[in-house]
Structures are given as structure tokens and as C-alpha cells.
PDB file of C-alpha atoms and ligand atoms in Angstrom:
ATOM      1  CA  MET A   1       8.726  36.910 113.681  1.00 45.00           C
ATOM      2  CA  LEU A   2       9.913  33.312 113.382  1.00 47.00           C
ATOM      3  CA  ALA A   3      13.072  32.273 114.540  1.00 46.00           C
ATOM      4  CA  ASP A   4      14.453  30.718 111.420  1.00 65.00           C
ATOM      5  CA  VAL A   5      12.665  31.498 108.253  1.00 65.00           C
ATOM      6  CA  ASP A   6      15.095  29.105 106.374  1.00 69.00           C
ATOM      7  CA  SER A   7      13.618  26.018 108.223  1.00 85.00           C
ATOM      8  CA  CYS A   8      10.076  27.013 107.259  1.00 93.00           C
ATOM      9  CA  ILE A   9       7.465  26.144 104.413  1.00 95.00           C
ATOM     10  CA  LEU A  10       5.726  28.453 102.870  1.00 97.00           C
ATOM     11  CA  ILE A  11       1.988  27.744 101.396  1.00 98.00           C
ATOM     12  CA  ALA A  12      -0.626  29.694  99.422  1.00 98.00           C
ATOM     13  CA  LEU A  13      -4.112  29.371  99.894  1.00 98.00           C
ATOM     14  CA  GLY A  14      -7.160  30.688  97.351  1.00 96.00           C
ATOM     15  CA  ALA A  15     -10.293  29.710  96.689  1.00 95.00           C
ATOM     16  CA  ASN A  16     -13.270  31.293  94.811  1.00 94.00           C
ATOM     17  CA  LEU A  17     -15.867  28.825  94.514  1.00 91.00           C
ATOM     18  CA  PRO A  18     -18.745  28.079  97.372  1.00 91.00           C
ATOM     19  CA  GLN A  19     -17.981  24.550  98.709  1.00 88.00           C
ATOM     20  CA  ALA A  20     -21.113  22.576 100.600  1.00 87.00           C
ATOM     21  CA  GLY A  21     -22.961  26.074 100.847  1.00 90.00           C
ATOM     22  CA  GLU A  22     -20.090  27.771 102.449  1.00 92.00           C
ATOM     23  CA  PRO A  23     -18.278  31.063 101.107  1.00 95.00           C
ATOM     24  CA  PRO A  24     -14.441  30.497  99.849  1.00 95.00           C
ATOM     25  CA  GLN A  25     -13.308  32.483 103.092  1.00 97.00           C
ATOM     26  CA  ALA A  26     -14.804  29.627 105.474  1.00 96.00           C
ATOM     27  CA  THR A  27     -13.268  27.153 103.108  1.00 95.00           C
ATOM     28  CA  VAL A  28      -9.900  28.816 103.663  1.00 97.00           C
ATOM     29  CA  ARG A  29     -10.243  29.116 107.149  1.00 97.00           C
ATOM     30  CA  ARG A  30     -11.012  25.460 107.655  1.00 96.00           C
ATOM     31  CA  ALA A  31      -7.924  24.753 105.169  1.00 97.00           C
ATOM     32  CA  LEU A  32      -5.756  26.392 107.959  1.00 98.00           C
ATOM     33  CA  ASP A  33      -7.309  24.346 110.621  1.00 97.00           C
ATOM     34  CA  ASP A  34      -6.953  21.364 108.844  1.00 97.00           C
ATOM     35  CA  LEU A  35      -3.001  22.215 108.148  1.00 97.00           C
ATOM     36  CA  SER A  36      -2.412  22.901 112.067  1.00 97.00           C
ATOM     37  CA  ALA A  37      -4.115  19.604 112.947  1.00 96.00           C
ATOM     38  CA  ALA A  38      -2.549  17.903 110.403  1.00 95.00           C
ATOM     39  CA  GLY A  39       1.117  18.463 112.113  1.00 91.00           C
ATOM     40  CA  LEU A  40       2.031  21.843 111.179  1.00 95.00           C
ATOM     41  CA  ALA A  41       2.380  23.077 114.815  1.00 91.00           C
ATOM     42  CA  GLY A  42       3.348  26.864 114.994  1.00 93.00           C
ATOM     43  CA  LEU A  43       1.486  27.523 111.741  1.00 97.00           C
ATOM     44  CA  ARG A  44       0.915  31.189 111.422  1.00 97.00           C
ATOM     45  CA  ALA A  45      -1.692  32.626 108.900  1.00 98.00           C
ATOM     46  CA  SER A  46      -1.723  36.018 106.884  1.00 98.00           C
ATOM     47  CA  ARG A  47      -4.867  38.372 106.869  1.00 98.00           C
ATOM     48  CA  PHE A  48      -7.362  37.422 104.253  1.00 98.00           C
ATOM     49  CA  TYR A  49      -7.464  39.278 100.564  1.00 98.00           C
ATOM     50  CA  ALA A  50     -10.129  40.041  98.084  1.00 98.00           C
ATOM     51  CA  THR A  51      -8.058  39.537  94.760  1.00 97.00           C
ATOM     52  CA  PRO A  52      -9.348  39.764  91.294  1.00 96.00           C
ATOM     53  CA  CYS A  53      -9.313  36.498  89.374  1.00 94.00           C
ATOM     54  CA  PHE A  54      -6.043  35.895  87.121  1.00 92.00           C
ATOM     55  CA  PRO A  55      -6.450  35.743  84.107  1.00 88.00           C
ATOM     56  CA  ALA A  56      -8.953  38.782  84.318  1.00 89.00           C
ATOM     57  CA  GLY A  57     -12.383  37.414  83.733  1.00 87.00           C
ATOM     58  CA  ALA A  58     -11.566  33.807  84.041  1.00 87.00           C
ATOM     59  CA  GLY A  59     -13.944  33.796  87.198  1.00 89.00           C
ATOM     60  CA  PRO A  60     -15.032  35.542  90.229  1.00 93.00           C
ATOM     61  CA  ASP A  61     -12.898  37.110  92.816  1.00 96.00           C
ATOM     62  CA  TYR A  62     -10.579  34.777  94.843  1.00 96.00           C
ATOM     63  CA  VAL A  63      -9.902  35.059  98.621  1.00 97.00           C
ATOM     64  CA  ASN A  64      -6.310  34.578  99.120  1.00 98.00           C
ATOM     65  CA  ALA A  65      -3.984  34.145 102.171  1.00 98.00           C
ATOM     66  CA  ALA A  66      -0.749  32.521 102.880  1.00 98.00           C
ATOM     67  CA  ALA A  67       0.460  30.503 105.861  1.00 98.00           C
ATOM     68  CA  VAL A  68       4.206  29.627 107.000  1.00 97.00           C
ATOM     69  CA  ALA A  69       5.084  26.660 109.663  1.00 96.00           C
ATOM     70  CA  PRO A  70       7.908  25.268 110.759  1.00 95.00           C
ATOM     71  CA  VAL A  71       9.079  21.820 108.499  1.00 92.00           C
ATOM     72  CA  PRO A  72       7.812  19.076 111.101  1.00 91.00           C
ATOM     73  CA  ALA A  73      10.875  16.906 111.954  1.00 90.00           C
ATOM     74  CA  GLY A  74      11.134  14.003 109.450  1.00 91.00           C
ATOM     75  CA  TRP A  75       8.968  15.651 106.923  1.00 92.00           C
ATOM     76  CA  ASP A  76      10.195  16.205 103.523  1.00 90.00           C
ATOM     77  CA  ALA A  77       8.470  18.413 100.536  1.00 90.00           C
ATOM     78  CA  ALA A  78       6.706  15.120  99.017  1.00 90.00           C
ATOM     79  CA  ARG A  79       4.932  14.339 102.011  1.00 93.00           C
ATOM     80  CA  LEU A  80       3.895  17.887 102.715  1.00 93.00           C
ATOM     81  CA  LEU A  81       2.567  18.114  99.243  1.00 93.00           C
ATOM     82  CA  GLY A  82       0.646  15.163  99.769  1.00 93.00           C
ATOM     83  CA  LEU A  83      -0.923  16.683 102.825  1.00 95.00           C
ATOM     84  CA  LEU A  84      -2.123  19.794 100.562  1.00 95.00           C
ATOM     85  CA  HIS A  85      -3.352  17.586  98.202  1.00 92.00           C
ATOM     86  CA  ASP A  86      -5.282  15.646 100.863  1.00 94.00           C
ATOM     87  CA  ILE A  87      -6.920  18.747 102.159  1.00 95.00           C
ATOM     88  CA  GLU A  88      -7.642  20.034  99.019  1.00 93.00           C
ATOM     89  CA  SER A  89      -9.663  17.116  97.921  1.00 91.00           C
ATOM     90  CA  ARG A  90     -11.471  16.942 101.272  1.00 91.00           C
ATOM     91  CA  HIS A  91     -12.695  20.642 100.257  1.00 90.00           C
ATOM     92  CA  GLY A  92     -14.307  19.687  97.307  1.00 83.00           C
ATOM     93  CA  ARG A  93     -11.125  20.425  94.958  1.00 74.00           C
ATOM     94  CA  THR A  94     -10.907  18.047  91.604  1.00 71.00           C
ATOM     95  CA  ARG A  95      -8.236  18.133  89.498  1.00 64.00           C
ATOM     96  CA  ASP A  96     -10.078  18.840  86.407  1.00 60.00           C
ATOM     97  CA  THR A  97     -11.915  22.055  86.910  1.00 60.00           C
ATOM     98  CA  ARG A  98     -11.237  25.116  84.680  1.00 61.00           C
ATOM     99  CA  TRP A  99      -7.967  27.039  85.884  1.00 66.00           C
ATOM    100  CA  GLY A 100      -9.977  30.127  87.165  1.00 68.00           C
ATOM    101  CA  MET A 101     -12.383  28.118  89.306  1.00 78.00           C
ATOM    102  CA  ARG A 102     -11.522  26.415  92.703  1.00 86.00           C
ATOM    103  CA  THR A 103     -13.247  25.651  95.859  1.00 89.00           C
ATOM    104  CA  LEU A 104      -9.425  25.324  97.508  1.00 94.00           C
ATOM    105  CA  ASP A 105      -6.262  25.799  96.008  1.00 93.00           C
ATOM    106  CA  LEU A 106      -3.335  25.119  98.290  1.00 95.00           C
ATOM    107  CA  ASP A 107       0.259  26.069  96.728  1.00 94.00           C
ATOM    108  CA  LEU A 108       3.662  24.839  98.460  1.00 95.00           C
ATOM    109  CA  LEU A 109       5.873  27.642  97.529  1.00 96.00           C
ATOM    110  CA  ALA A 110       8.849  27.093  99.209  1.00 96.00           C
ATOM    111  CA  CYS A 111      10.219  24.460 101.838  1.00 93.00           C
ATOM    112  CA  GLY A 112      12.746  26.345 103.527  1.00 89.00           C
ATOM    113  CA  ALA A 113      15.976  26.971 101.181  1.00 91.00           C
ATOM    114  CA  ALA A 114      15.368  23.945  99.075  1.00 92.00           C
ATOM    115  CA  ILE A 115      15.743  24.143  95.407  1.00 94.00           C
ATOM    116  CA  LEU A 116      13.988  21.206  93.855  1.00 92.00           C
ATOM    117  CA  PRO A 117      14.316  18.962  91.658  1.00 90.00           C
ATOM    118  CA  ASP A 118      17.882  20.470  91.613  1.00 91.00           C
ATOM    119  CA  ARG A 119      19.372  24.154  90.666  1.00 93.00           C
ATOM    120  CA  ALA A 120      20.275  23.356  86.896  1.00 92.00           C
ATOM    121  CA  THR A 121      16.509  21.910  86.323  1.00 89.00           C
ATOM    122  CA  TRP A 122      15.166  24.720  88.390  1.00 91.00           C
ATOM    123  CA  ASP A 123      16.868  27.281  86.241  1.00 91.00           C
ATOM    124  CA  HIS A 124      15.902  25.820  82.960  1.00 88.00           C
ATOM    125  CA  TRP A 125      12.389  24.817  83.871  1.00 85.00           C
ATOM    126  CA  HIS A 126      11.440  28.279  85.590  1.00 81.00           C
ATOM    127  CA  ASP A 127      11.612  29.993  82.521  1.00 83.00           C
ATOM    128  CA  LEU A 128       9.212  27.654  80.692  1.00 88.00           C
ATOM    129  CA  PRO A 129       5.647  28.720  79.827  1.00 87.00           C
ATOM    130  CA  PRO A 130       3.580  27.697  82.724  1.00 79.00           C
ATOM    131  CA  ALA A 131       1.716  24.664  80.481  1.00 83.00           C
ATOM    132  CA  GLU A 132       5.059  22.984  80.235  1.00 85.00           C
ATOM    133  CA  GLN A 133       6.214  23.521  83.530  1.00 80.00           C
ATOM    134  CA  SER A 134       2.962  21.713  84.802  1.00 78.00           C
ATOM    135  CA  ARG A 135       3.401  18.874  82.119  1.00 83.00           C
ATOM    136  CA  LEU A 136       7.211  18.436  83.501  1.00 80.00           C
ATOM    137  CA  ALA A 137       6.262  18.454  86.906  1.00 75.00           C
ATOM    138  CA  PRO A 138       2.539  17.415  87.189  1.00 72.00           C
ATOM    139  CA  ASP A 139       3.058  17.187  91.156  1.00 67.00           C
ATOM    140  CA  ARG A 140       4.325  20.809  91.320  1.00 66.00           C
ATOM    141  CA  LEU A 141       7.375  19.617  93.087  1.00 84.00           C
ATOM    142  CA  ILE A 142       9.594  22.733  91.407  1.00 89.00           C
ATOM    143  CA  LEU A 143      10.739  24.755  94.610  1.00 94.00           C
ATOM    144  CA  PRO A 144      10.569  27.615  95.141  1.00 95.00           C
ATOM    145  CA  HIS A 145       7.305  27.905  92.897  1.00 93.00           C
ATOM    146  CA  PRO A 146       8.366  28.965  89.689  1.00 88.00           C
ATOM    147  CA  ARG A 147       5.934  31.942  89.938  1.00 90.00           C
ATOM    148  CA  LEU A 148       6.507  32.954  93.173  1.00 93.00           C
ATOM    149  CA  GLN A 149       7.900  36.357  92.290  1.00 94.00           C
ATOM    150  CA  ASP A 150       5.151  37.166  89.894  1.00 93.00           C
ATOM    151  CA  ARG A 151       1.539  37.385  91.632  1.00 96.00           C
ATOM    152  CA  ALA A 152       0.488  40.129  93.937  1.00 98.00           C
ATOM    153  CA  PHE A 153      -2.069  37.699  95.271  1.00 98.00           C
ATOM    154  CA  VAL A 154       0.819  35.505  96.650  1.00 98.00           C
ATOM    155  CA  LEU A 155       3.427  38.075  97.512  1.00 98.00           C
ATOM    156  CA  VAL A 156       1.110  40.317  99.658  1.00 98.00           C
ATOM    157  CA  PRO A 157      -0.351  38.090 101.724  1.00 98.00           C
ATOM    158  CA  LEU A 158       3.126  36.018 102.281  1.00 98.00           C
ATOM    159  CA  ALA A 159       4.634  39.354 103.285  1.00 98.00           C
ATOM    160  CA  ASP A 160       2.111  39.362 106.156  1.00 98.00           C
ATOM    161  CA  VAL A 161       3.669  36.343 107.574  1.00 97.00           C
ATOM    162  CA  ALA A 162       7.387  36.081 106.243  1.00 96.00           C
ATOM    163  CA  PRO A 163       8.548  39.221 104.654  1.00 96.00           C
ATOM    164  CA  ASP A 164      12.229  38.254 105.052  1.00 94.00           C
ATOM    165  CA  TRP A 165      12.149  34.892 103.723  1.00 95.00           C
ATOM    166  CA  ARG A 166      14.773  35.399 100.818  1.00 94.00           C
ATOM    167  CA  HIS A 167      14.419  33.183  97.660  1.00 95.00           C
ATOM    168  CA  PRO A 168      17.522  30.934  97.683  1.00 94.00           C
ATOM    169  CA  VAL A 169      17.979  31.264  93.653  1.00 94.00           C
ATOM    170  CA  THR A 170      17.532  35.304  93.418  1.00 94.00           C
ATOM    171  CA  GLY A 171      18.544  36.496  96.944  1.00 95.00           C
ATOM    172  CA  ARG A 172      15.305  38.506  96.987  1.00 96.00           C
ATOM    173  CA  SER A 173      13.224  38.559 100.136  1.00 96.00           C
ATOM    174  CA  VAL A 174       9.568  38.463 100.077  1.00 97.00           C
ATOM    175  CA  SER A 175       8.865  42.309 100.565  1.00 98.00           C
ATOM    176  CA  GLU A 176      11.701  42.963  97.919  1.00 98.00           C
ATOM    177  CA  MET A 177       9.954  40.835  95.357  1.00 98.00           C
ATOM    178  CA  ARG A 178       6.249  42.409  96.629  1.00 98.00           C
ATOM    179  CA  ASP A 179       8.039  45.937  95.922  1.00 98.00           C
ATOM    180  CA  ALA A 180       8.835  45.242  92.654  1.00 98.00           C
ATOM    181  CA  LEU A 181       5.596  44.337  91.357  1.00 98.00           C
ATOM    182  CA  PRO A 182       3.481  47.238  89.584  1.00 97.00           C
ATOM    183  CA  ALA A 183       1.752  49.265  92.207  1.00 97.00           C
ATOM    184  CA  ARG A 184      -1.668  48.526  90.240  1.00 97.00           C
ATOM    185  CA  ASP A 185      -1.444  45.097  90.993  1.00 97.00           C
ATOM    186  CA  ILE A 186      -0.837  45.400  94.668  1.00 98.00           C
ATOM    187  CA  ALA A 187      -3.693  47.694  95.294  1.00 98.00           C
ATOM    188  CA  GLU A 188      -6.150  45.449  93.804  1.00 97.00           C
ATOM    189  CA  VAL A 189      -5.029  42.940  96.641  1.00 98.00           C
ATOM    190  CA  ARG A 190      -7.723  44.215  99.297  1.00 98.00           C
ATOM    191  CA  PRO A 191      -7.110  42.840 103.179  1.00 98.00           C
ATOM    192  CA  LEU A 192     -10.548  41.541 104.031  1.00 97.00           C
ATOM    193  CA  PRO A 193     -12.179  42.605 107.479  1.00 91.00           C
ATOM    194  CA  ALA A 194     -10.771  39.886 110.125  1.00 82.00           C
TER     195      ALA A 194
HETATM  196  N1  PH2 B 201      -6.396  36.218  91.958  1.00 74.58           N
HETATM  197  C1  PH2 B 201      -6.368  34.792  91.934  1.00 74.58           C
HETATM  198  N2  PH2 B 201      -6.437  34.247  90.497  1.00 74.58           N
HETATM  199  C2  PH2 B 201      -6.181  33.146  90.497  1.00 74.58           C
HETATM  200  C3  PH2 B 201      -5.728  32.222  91.530  1.00 74.58           C
HETATM  201  C4  PH2 B 201      -5.635  32.589  92.693  1.00 74.58           C
HETATM  202  O1  PH2 B 201      -5.122  31.933  93.969  1.00 74.58           O
HETATM  203  N3  PH2 B 201      -5.729  34.129  93.035  1.00 74.58           N
HETATM  204  N4  PH2 B 201      -5.311  30.811  91.377  1.00 74.58           N
HETATM  205  C5  PH2 B 201      -5.699  30.117  90.076  1.00 74.58           C
HETATM  206  C6  PH2 B 201      -5.404  28.873  90.134  1.00 74.58           C
HETATM  207  O2  PH2 B 201      -4.463  28.202  90.540  1.00 74.58           O
HETATM  208  C7  PH2 B 201      -5.892  30.812  89.113  1.00 74.58           C
HETATM  209  N5  PH2 B 201      -6.421  32.273  89.488  1.00 74.58           N
END
């Protein structure tokens, strides 16, 4: 268990298209290595999971994982987001592909207990439809991620590495948010053999 989950970043990883002849699982593994090599010392990764594409039928099954790492000294959320975008592009991610198809998707879920851009805006934005959120914050610097509490393919892996992290707005822990999801959603998130 990490000493202080409040000073950690939480990252969600997902991929459902092969990249350079390698299956999604290999891309996710490389992305984790890239994150460590780029300065996220002490990064810890979840197990890998096979998950049905959301929305249903929009593409092949995903491989999803999550990672947690202490925020490196002097780094802010914008620098972290820049790094995630860099690693996505290195692994063939283009920003115009269809929503259900990704060679690699790295989402910054949270940066410690930061609420960005600020509490009042977060309260307003997080209730908006996802398309409207993306329009208002194209760089996705709404933190915590507005859909963090909704998705089993995010919360099940995240509970492997940060079950006790608490959402700074709602006060709910990762394991509480996971347990609030429909059992059927959780059952669909299947651990892959190591
Ligand atoms: N199961 C699953 N479905 C998705 C995912 C994902 O990571 N996992 N990411 C998406 C685009 O961000 C769209 N749909």
C-alpha cells in the first residue's frame, strides 16, 4: 500500500486495436514501461483485464489496466497530461479515430486531491453530457475525471492499486465506488492471465 494516496496520480490505460503487429496487451505493457522511464518512479500497475467495449458493439474487447504513482516533485497536472499524450502518440494513437477504437488510451483520472479547474466549475461540468465536457475541456483537464465513478473497466483495475483513494468531491473511496456499480458490470471485467 502506498504511503499517501493523496499525493499520487491515478491513470487508466486502455487499448483495443493492435499496434505495429502487437496485441493491445503488449501496447499497455509498453506504455507502463514508458511512464516509469519518463520519470514516474514508483509506478505500480494493476492486473490486466479484458472488458467489453463501451458502448456495447462499438468495437472489439478492450484490455484495461490502472496505475498509481507519486506525483514527481515539481510536476503539475498539465505536465502529466502532456506526458500521457506523448506516450499515446508514440503508440499510434491518433486523436481522430472513432470513439470505440484505440491503439492506446491513457486517461489522467486524478492528481492527488486536486479539483480542476476549480470546485464550482467541476460541480457544473461533471453533470454535463460527455460531448459537452469534451468541448469545454478538450485537453481533459477536469480532475478528478468526470466519469471516474461510472465505469467498471476503470474502477475494478483501480481497486487493485488504490482501493483507499478518496474522491476529493464526493468523499467516496475507490472500493466504495466500485461496489456501487451493478454486479453485472463488474462481472464483465475479467482478469487476464499474468
Ligand atoms: N471497455 C472499454 N470501453 C471503452 C474504453 C475502455 O478503456 N474500455 N475506452 C473508450 C475510449 O476512451 C471507449 N470505450
